[in-house]
Short mmCIF file of C-alpha atoms in Angstrom, two decimals:
data_model
loop_
_atom_site.label_atom_id
_atom_site.label_comp_id
_atom_site.label_asym_id
_atom_site.label_seq_id
_atom_site.Cartn_x
_atom_site.Cartn_y
_atom_site.Cartn_z
CA MET A 21 0.00 0.00 0.00
CA LYS A 22 1.28 3.44 -0.89
CA LYS A 23 2.23 5.65 2.02
CA ILE A 24 -0.25 8.44 2.78
CA VAL A 25 1.64 11.74 2.84
CA ILE A 26 0.11 14.54 4.87
CA GLY A 27 1.47 17.91 3.84
CA ALA A 28 1.96 20.79 6.20
CA ALA A 29 -0.85 22.87 4.74
CA ALA A 30 -3.19 19.91 4.88
CA LEU A 31 -2.28 19.22 8.48
CA ILE A 32 -3.01 22.77 9.57
CA GLY A 33 -6.23 22.71 7.58
CA VAL A 34 -7.53 19.67 9.44
CA ILE A 35 -10.42 20.52 11.76
CA TRP A 36 -11.16 18.25 14.64
CA ALA A 37 -12.81 18.62 18.01
CA VAL A 38 -10.62 18.60 21.07
CA PHE A 39 -12.54 17.41 24.13
CA HIS A 40 -12.18 18.61 27.70
CA LEU A 41 -13.70 16.18 30.19
CA ASP A 42 -15.05 17.77 33.35
CA VAL A 43 -15.42 15.99 36.67
CA ARG A 44 -18.65 14.32 35.51
CA GLY A 45 -17.04 13.03 32.30
CA GLU A 46 -19.09 15.35 30.09
CA ALA A 47 -17.47 16.59 26.87
CA GLU A 48 -17.14 20.18 25.81
CA ALA A 49 -16.09 20.73 22.20
CA VAL A 50 -13.30 23.26 21.79
CA LYS A 51 -11.86 24.52 18.50
CA PRO A 52 -8.27 25.67 18.99
CA GLU A 53 -6.62 27.95 16.49
CA LYS A 54 -4.33 25.08 15.49
CA PRO A 55 -4.47 21.34 16.10
CA TRP A 56 -2.75 19.79 19.08
CA MET A 57 0.12 17.35 18.76
CA GLY A 58 1.10 14.79 21.37
CA VAL A 59 4.77 15.13 22.36
CA TRP A 60 4.82 12.58 25.18
CA THR A 61 2.49 9.81 26.29
CA ALA A 62 2.35 6.95 28.78
CA SER A 63 -0.08 4.06 28.29
CA HIS A 64 -1.96 3.23 31.48
CA GLN A 65 -2.44 -0.07 33.29
CA LYS A 66 -4.47 -1.39 36.19
CA PRO A 67 -2.91 -0.74 39.60
CA SER A 68 -0.72 -3.49 41.02
CA GLY A 69 2.09 -3.64 43.55
CA GLU A 70 2.80 -0.27 45.15
CA ALA A 71 0.11 1.44 43.05
CA LEU A 72 -2.52 -0.37 45.10
CA GLU A 73 -1.48 1.68 48.15
CA GLY A 74 -2.36 5.00 46.54
CA VAL A 75 -1.28 8.47 47.66
CA GLU A 76 -2.54 10.79 50.39
CA ASN A 77 -1.40 14.33 51.23
CA ARG A 78 1.67 13.98 49.03
CA THR A 79 3.04 15.70 45.97
CA LEU A 80 4.28 13.79 42.95
CA ARG A 81 7.00 15.17 40.69
CA LEU A 82 6.85 13.23 37.43
CA ILE A 83 9.80 13.56 35.06
CA ILE A 84 9.11 13.34 31.33
CA HIS A 85 11.03 13.79 28.06
CA PRO A 86 9.04 15.47 25.24
CA HIS A 87 9.82 14.82 21.58
CA LEU A 88 8.68 18.04 19.86
CA ASP A 89 8.85 21.78 20.43
CA GLY A 90 5.84 23.95 21.23
CA LYS A 91 4.99 27.27 22.87
CA ARG A 92 1.54 26.32 24.15
CA VAL A 93 1.03 23.14 26.18
CA ARG A 94 -1.70 21.13 27.85
CA LEU A 95 -1.61 18.09 30.13
CA ARG A 96 -3.74 14.96 30.09
CA LEU A 97 -4.43 13.31 33.45
CA SER A 98 -6.14 9.92 33.54
CA ASN A 99 -8.01 8.00 36.20
CA GLN A 100 -8.69 5.24 33.66
CA PHE A 101 -8.05 2.37 36.09
CA GLY A 102 -8.74 4.12 39.38
CA GLN A 103 -11.43 2.84 41.73
CA GLN A 104 -12.60 6.17 43.16
CA PRO A 105 -12.53 9.87 42.24
CA VAL A 106 -9.11 11.47 42.69
CA THR A 107 -8.56 15.19 43.34
CA PHE A 108 -5.49 17.23 42.40
CA ARG A 109 -5.40 20.56 44.24
CA ASN A 110 -2.26 21.99 42.64
CA VAL A 111 -0.72 21.08 39.29
CA TYR A 112 2.48 22.67 37.99
CA ILE A 113 4.81 22.15 35.04
CA GLY A 114 8.46 23.21 35.07
CA LYS A 115 11.85 22.51 33.54
CA VAL A 116 14.19 20.06 35.22
CA GLU A 117 17.59 21.20 36.43
CA GLU A 118 18.65 17.85 37.91
CA GLY A 119 16.74 15.09 39.65
CA ALA A 120 13.72 16.66 41.36
CA ALA A 121 15.24 20.17 41.22
CA LEU A 122 13.69 22.65 38.80
CA LEU A 123 15.24 25.54 36.94
CA PRO A 124 14.36 28.81 38.69
CA HIS A 125 11.38 30.76 37.34
CA THR A 126 10.12 27.89 35.16
CA ASN A 127 7.56 26.23 37.46
CA THR A 128 4.17 27.29 36.11
CA ARG A 129 0.64 26.74 37.43
CA VAL A 130 -1.71 24.59 35.37
CA THR A 131 -5.49 25.04 35.50
CA PHE A 132 -8.53 22.99 34.54
CA GLY A 133 -11.57 24.99 33.50
CA GLY A 134 -9.90 28.05 34.99
CA LYS A 135 -9.52 26.40 38.40
CA GLY A 136 -6.47 25.11 40.23
CA THR A 137 -8.28 22.01 41.46
CA VAL A 138 -9.66 19.14 39.40
CA THR A 139 -11.41 15.93 40.42
CA ILE A 140 -11.38 13.05 37.96
CA GLU A 141 -13.89 10.21 38.16
CA PRO A 142 -12.85 6.59 37.57
CA GLY A 143 -12.49 5.83 33.88
CA MET A 144 -12.17 9.49 32.95
CA THR A 145 -9.43 11.71 31.50
CA ALA A 146 -9.09 15.45 32.04
CA HIS A 147 -7.35 17.93 29.72
CA SER A 148 -5.84 21.02 31.28
CA ASP A 149 -6.41 24.50 29.95
CA PRO A 150 -3.95 25.60 27.25
CA LEU A 151 -0.90 27.22 28.86
CA ARG A 152 1.75 29.50 27.43
CA PHE A 153 4.86 27.50 28.25
CA GLU A 154 7.79 26.73 25.98
CA VAL A 155 8.46 23.01 25.48
CA LYS A 156 11.73 21.97 23.86
CA ALA A 157 12.25 18.53 22.41
CA GLY A 158 14.79 16.55 24.42
CA GLU A 159 14.56 18.88 27.44
CA ASP A 160 13.22 17.15 30.56
CA LEU A 161 10.09 18.55 32.17
CA ALA A 162 8.57 17.97 35.60
CA VAL A 163 4.84 17.75 36.21
CA SER A 164 4.01 18.23 39.90
CA LEU A 165 0.67 17.00 41.28
CA TYR A 166 -0.54 17.57 44.84
CA VAL A 167 -3.02 14.93 46.05
CA PRO A 168 -4.67 16.30 49.23
CA GLY A 169 -6.92 13.34 50.05
CA GLU A 170 -6.72 9.59 49.81
CA SER A 171 -6.43 8.65 46.14
CA GLY A 172 -7.16 4.95 46.28
CA PRO A 173 -5.35 2.64 43.82
CA VAL A 174 -3.50 4.54 41.11
CA SER A 175 -3.97 4.41 37.34
CA TRP A 176 -0.35 4.27 36.20
CA HIS A 177 2.37 3.30 33.74
CA ARG A 178 4.20 0.65 35.72
CA LEU A 179 7.74 0.56 34.25
CA ALA A 180 8.76 4.04 33.19
CA LYS A 181 12.56 3.56 33.00
CA GLN A 182 12.60 7.05 34.48
CA ARG A 183 13.03 8.17 38.08
CA SER A 184 10.22 10.37 39.38
CA TYR A 185 9.48 11.38 42.96
CA ILE A 186 6.93 11.43 45.78
CA SER A 187 7.29 14.07 48.47
CA GLU A 188 7.09 14.09 52.19
CA PRO A 189 3.58 14.95 53.46
CA GLY A 190 2.18 18.23 52.19
CA ASN A 191 1.77 20.43 49.15
CA HIS A 192 5.18 20.95 47.54
CA ALA A 193 4.07 21.45 43.93
CA LEU A 194 5.26 25.07 43.76
CA GLU A 195 8.72 24.36 45.17
CA THR A 196 11.70 24.31 42.83
CA GLU A 197 14.10 22.83 45.37
CA PRO A 198 14.24 19.02 45.57
CA THR A 199 14.44 18.77 49.36
CA ALA A 200 10.87 17.56 49.99
CA PHE A 201 10.94 14.92 47.24
CA THR A 202 12.51 12.12 49.22
CA GLN A 203 10.91 8.99 47.72
CA PRO A 204 11.99 7.95 44.22
CA ILE A 205 9.52 5.97 42.11
CA GLN A 206 9.99 4.16 38.82
CA ALA A 207 6.51 4.74 37.37
CA TRP A 208 4.28 7.51 36.04
CA TYR A 209 1.14 8.06 38.14
CA TRP A 210 -1.99 9.53 36.49
CA LEU A 211 -0.15 11.57 33.84
CA THR A 212 -0.95 10.09 30.44
CA GLY A 213 -0.09 12.78 27.90
CA VAL A 214 1.48 16.14 27.12
CA ASP A 215 0.40 18.01 23.99
CA VAL A 216 1.60 21.19 22.30
CA ILE A 217 0.53 23.49 19.52
CA PRO A 218 3.40 22.59 17.18
CA HIS A 219 5.28 24.53 14.55
CA PRO A 220 2.98 25.16 11.55
CA ARG A 221 5.18 23.01 9.34
CA THR A 222 5.03 19.97 11.59
CA THR A 223 4.04 17.06 9.38
CA GLY A 224 2.74 14.48 11.81
CA GLY A 225 3.14 12.23 14.80
CA ILE A 226 4.48 8.67 15.05
CA VAL A 227 3.07 6.36 17.74
CA THR A 228 5.23 3.35 18.62
CA LEU A 229 2.94 0.53 19.74
CA GLY A 230 4.68 -2.30 21.50
CA ASP A 231 5.75 -4.22 24.58
CA SER A 232 8.80 -4.00 26.85
CA ILE A 233 11.18 -3.57 23.91
CA THR A 234 9.31 -0.39 22.93
CA ASP A 235 9.01 0.53 26.63
CA GLY A 236 12.82 0.49 26.90
CA ALA A 237 13.44 -2.50 29.20
CA GLY A 238 17.18 -3.18 29.29
CA SER A 239 18.18 0.41 28.56
CA THR A 240 20.07 2.59 31.02
CA HIS A 241 17.64 3.99 33.58
CA SER A 242 16.66 7.68 33.40
CA THR A 243 18.75 8.40 30.28
CA ASN A 244 16.05 8.20 27.58
CA GLN A 245 17.74 5.48 25.55
CA ARG A 246 14.52 3.76 24.45
CA TYR A 247 14.37 3.28 20.70
CA PRO A 248 11.47 5.80 20.32
CA ASP A 249 13.60 8.42 22.12
CA LEU A 250 16.53 7.75 19.79
CA LEU A 251 14.24 7.78 16.76
CA SER A 252 13.05 11.23 17.82
CA VAL A 253 16.68 12.42 17.97
CA ARG A 254 17.26 11.13 14.43
CA LEU A 255 14.18 12.92 13.12
CA ARG A 256 15.34 16.20 14.64
CA GLN A 257 18.85 15.77 13.27
CA GLU A 258 17.39 15.27 9.79
CA GLY A 259 15.12 18.30 10.09
CA ILE A 260 11.93 16.21 10.00
CA ARG A 261 9.27 17.91 12.10
CA MET A 262 7.47 14.90 13.59
CA SER A 263 6.67 13.86 17.13
CA VAL A 264 7.22 10.37 18.54
CA MET A 265 4.75 9.08 21.14
CA ASN A 266 5.74 5.90 23.00
CA ALA A 267 2.76 3.58 23.58
CA GLY A 268 4.81 0.63 24.80
CA ILE A 269 3.77 -1.41 27.85
CA SER A 270 6.15 -3.98 29.29
CA GLY A 271 4.70 -7.48 29.02
CA ASN A 272 1.98 -6.39 26.59
CA LYS A 273 0.40 -8.82 24.15
CA ILE A 274 -1.63 -8.55 20.95
CA TRP A 275 -4.59 -10.64 22.06
CA ARG A 276 -4.62 -11.10 25.83
CA ASP A 277 -5.40 -8.60 28.58
CA ASP A 278 -3.37 -8.95 31.76
CA PRO A 279 -3.94 -7.47 35.25
CA VAL A 280 -0.25 -6.45 35.42
CA TYR A 281 0.81 -6.07 31.78
CA GLY A 282 -2.19 -4.05 30.72
CA PRO A 283 -4.97 -4.34 28.18
CA SER A 284 -4.07 -6.08 24.94
CA ALA A 285 -2.82 -4.10 21.97
CA LEU A 286 -6.18 -4.65 20.28
CA ASN A 287 -8.16 -3.45 23.28
CA ARG A 288 -6.04 -0.35 23.85
CA LEU A 289 -5.48 0.56 20.21
CA GLU A 290 -8.14 3.27 20.07
CA ARG A 291 -7.25 4.96 23.36
CA ASP A 292 -3.46 4.66 23.34
CA VAL A 293 -2.73 4.99 19.62
CA LEU A 294 -5.45 6.14 17.22
CA SER A 295 -6.76 8.85 19.56
CA GLN A 296 -3.35 10.40 20.18
CA PRO A 297 -3.44 14.06 19.09
CA GLY A 298 -1.84 14.45 15.66
CA VAL A 299 -1.10 10.77 14.97
CA THR A 300 -0.32 10.08 11.33
CA ASP A 301 1.89 6.96 11.56
CA VAL A 302 2.27 3.87 13.75
CA ILE A 303 5.24 1.52 14.21
CA LEU A 304 3.98 -1.83 15.53
CA LEU A 305 6.24 -4.28 17.36
CA GLU A 306 4.21 -6.86 19.29
CA GLY A 307 3.79 -10.62 19.45
CA ILE A 308 6.79 -12.00 21.30
CA ASN A 309 4.86 -12.07 24.61
CA ASP A 310 1.90 -13.84 22.99
CA ILE A 311 4.41 -16.53 22.08
CA GLY A 312 6.50 -16.50 25.27
CA HIS A 313 4.05 -15.95 28.11
CA THR A 314 2.03 -18.89 29.38
CA PRO A 315 -0.29 -20.11 28.06
CA HIS A 316 1.92 -19.98 24.95
CA ASP A 317 0.36 -19.04 21.63
CA TYR A 318 2.26 -21.07 19.05
CA ASP A 319 -0.35 -20.48 16.34
CA ALA A 320 1.38 -18.10 13.93
CA GLU A 321 -1.87 -17.58 12.01
CA HIS A 322 -3.62 -16.41 15.18
CA ILE A 323 -0.89 -13.87 15.89
CA ILE A 324 -0.97 -12.72 12.26
CA ALA A 325 -4.75 -12.33 12.47
CA GLY A 326 -4.25 -9.94 15.39
CA LEU A 327 -1.69 -7.93 13.44
CA LYS A 328 -4.13 -7.73 10.51
CA ARG A 329 -6.84 -6.35 12.78
CA ILE A 330 -4.53 -3.62 14.02
CA ILE A 331 -3.46 -2.79 10.45
CA ASP A 332 -7.07 -2.61 9.27
CA GLN A 333 -8.13 -0.31 12.10
CA ALA A 334 -5.19 2.01 11.46
CA HIS A 335 -5.97 2.19 7.75
CA GLU A 336 -9.65 2.84 8.44
CA ARG A 337 -8.51 5.96 10.27
CA GLY A 338 -6.16 7.04 7.47
CA VAL A 339 -3.07 6.26 9.54
CA ASN A 340 0.03 4.66 8.02
CA ILE A 341 1.30 1.59 9.88
CA TYR A 342 4.73 -0.03 9.72
CA GLY A 343 5.66 -3.46 11.02
CA GLY A 344 8.75 -4.32 13.02
CA THR A 345 10.07 -7.87 12.89
CA LEU A 346 10.24 -9.76 16.19
CA LEU A 347 13.71 -9.90 17.70
CA PRO A 348 15.56 -13.19 18.35
CA TYR A 349 15.26 -14.39 21.95
CA LYS A 350 17.17 -17.64 22.30
CA GLY A 351 18.59 -17.94 25.82
CA SER A 352 15.81 -15.90 27.45
CA ASP A 353 13.74 -17.30 30.30
CA TYR A 354 10.74 -18.10 28.13
CA TYR A 355 12.50 -19.34 24.99
CA THR A 356 11.30 -22.60 23.39
CA GLU A 357 12.10 -24.12 20.01
CA GLU A 358 8.40 -24.23 19.14
CA GLY A 359 7.99 -20.60 20.06
CA ASN A 360 10.99 -19.64 17.97
CA ALA A 361 9.50 -21.45 14.97
CA THR A 362 6.30 -19.43 15.47
CA ARG A 363 8.30 -16.19 15.64
CA LYS A 364 10.01 -16.97 12.34
CA LYS A 365 6.68 -17.63 10.62
CA VAL A 366 5.28 -14.33 11.90
CA ASN A 367 8.39 -12.47 10.73
CA GLU A 368 8.18 -14.03 7.28
CA TRP A 369 4.60 -12.79 6.99
CA ILE A 370 5.57 -9.31 8.22
CA ARG A 371 8.30 -9.11 5.58
CA THR A 372 6.45 -10.55 2.59
CA SER A 373 2.69 -10.02 2.96
CA GLY A 374 2.57 -6.40 1.88
CA ALA A 375 -0.04 -5.77 4.59
CA PHE A 376 2.00 -3.03 6.24
CA ASP A 377 2.85 0.29 4.59
CA GLY A 378 6.47 -0.64 5.19
CA VAL A 379 8.63 -2.96 7.27
CA PHE A 380 11.53 -2.15 9.61
CA ASP A 381 13.56 -5.33 9.91
CA PHE A 382 14.79 -5.11 13.49
CA GLU A 383 15.59 -8.82 13.62
CA ARG A 384 17.97 -8.67 10.66
CA VAL A 385 19.97 -5.86 12.25
CA LEU A 386 20.11 -7.12 15.86
CA ARG A 387 20.59 -10.88 15.37
CA ASP A 388 23.92 -12.60 15.87
CA PRO A 389 25.26 -13.80 12.47
CA ALA A 390 26.94 -16.72 14.24
CA ASP A 391 23.62 -17.77 15.85
CA PRO A 392 20.71 -15.93 14.21
CA ASP A 393 18.25 -17.05 16.87
CA ARG A 394 20.14 -14.97 19.45
CA LEU A 395 20.67 -11.25 19.90
CA LEU A 396 24.12 -10.06 18.90
CA PRO A 397 26.07 -9.91 22.21
CA ALA A 398 26.98 -6.27 21.61
CA TYR A 399 23.24 -5.47 21.51
CA ASP A 400 22.12 -7.76 24.36
CA SER A 401 21.20 -6.23 27.74
CA GLY A 402 22.08 -9.56 29.35
CA ASP A 403 18.69 -11.28 29.51
CA HIS A 404 18.84 -12.35 25.83
CA LEU A 405 15.45 -10.74 25.18
CA HIS A 406 15.84 -6.99 25.56
CA PRO A 407 18.41 -4.85 23.74
CA ASN A 408 20.85 -2.60 25.58
CA ASP A 409 21.43 1.06 24.72
CA ALA A 410 23.47 0.14 21.63
CA GLY A 411 20.76 -2.27 20.54
CA TYR A 412 18.06 0.38 20.88
CA ARG A 413 20.21 2.78 18.91
CA ALA A 414 20.52 0.16 16.17
CA MET A 415 16.73 -0.23 16.17
CA ALA A 416 16.23 3.51 15.78
CA GLU A 417 18.74 3.54 12.94
CA THR A 418 16.86 0.70 11.24
CA VAL A 419 13.81 2.94 10.77
CA ASN A 420 13.89 4.31 7.23
CA LEU A 421 13.41 8.06 7.65
CA ASP A 422 12.53 8.43 3.98
CA ARG A 423 9.09 7.14 4.99
CA PHE A 424 8.60 10.32 7.01
CA ARG A 425 10.30 13.01 4.96
CA PRO A 426 7.95 15.74 3.73
CA ASP A 427 7.60 16.35 0.02
CA PRO A 428 8.78 18.97 -0.71
CA PRO A 429 11.36 19.15 2.14
CA VAL A 430 10.61 21.50 5.01
CA GLU A 431 13.03 24.31 5.84
CA THR A 432 14.62 23.63 9.20
CA VAL A 433 15.53 27.17 10.32
CA GLU A 434 12.43 29.18 11.02
CA THR A 435 10.73 31.01 13.88
CA TYR A 436 7.10 31.02 14.81
#
């Protein structure tokens, strides 16, 4: 299928409704001057482990790494998997100096419907009011949330590969010093998206849909070495104005929901991928957990049928979708010969079926030539399943950027 190219003028000419959900979950249609673009996202999961304990009279400082510039920003907070309403009395966004410390004079109050307090019902998402705040791609931001009451179990992204913080008791959202933020956490609580009004010549947004390999398992903690992060760096270096939104969940599967590893790719496709602001393209890398997790799914045709469903839904929405081949995993805890045979059949279909708009052959690049069923040792994090930083860099470099170049090319030096 021929790639759908969305030009800059066409993108700016698109009219869609942006919805603000109030505390009752009602929708109010808003028409911004320009369309929003997601620059960071975290796919949510049911609470488990420490998220079951919830938060009370504490402030969270969540550290994020946006992938596109913008001068107006909004936040998306989700109580998708919460069990009771949760109230945030103070919400701030600022620029990170180091750890939980913020750069002076950058911490800025965020409002919801003109108010500093918002209560979100279970299953609901709230968009903040648009805020004049400069976001720079690759520059860490901190979103601070004060939770005055008992939150109940937390809707969260379980494995963030990023250190965030919970404070000592009290409201510390306005503080720029890190002193009160004494408890490090390795997850993102409630925050599910950050959007900007992008440069007028921005040409689209790429959502990477996947499992722990997309989520960055095996990469160096808190250094943004996931392959979507590195892909975003490549796009910027090449002057391609596109965002990258990471919709990976560690342990995720195509077909099966899991109380820890989240809803299946099929069941979260609309919320986590196709509804992302500005999405034009998807890179799909899922299936290895369907094969590896018990009960094993060794039916290659069943896995392929799931991939076809995802492809069809993306195309119905006018979104391009690219397939990534499943990486070798010999030596990992859940490796079996039968599972490996299934993986090879799925990869052969990904490469040859023509169902995707293009294929990025991650397996070919990361496999060991001496033993093609294993990761190349230089790319192996040590568990024989997840790449290390070098492996994720190789994955990002495997993505053919010609698929995303505007026609004609966009000038890279411009103010707005």
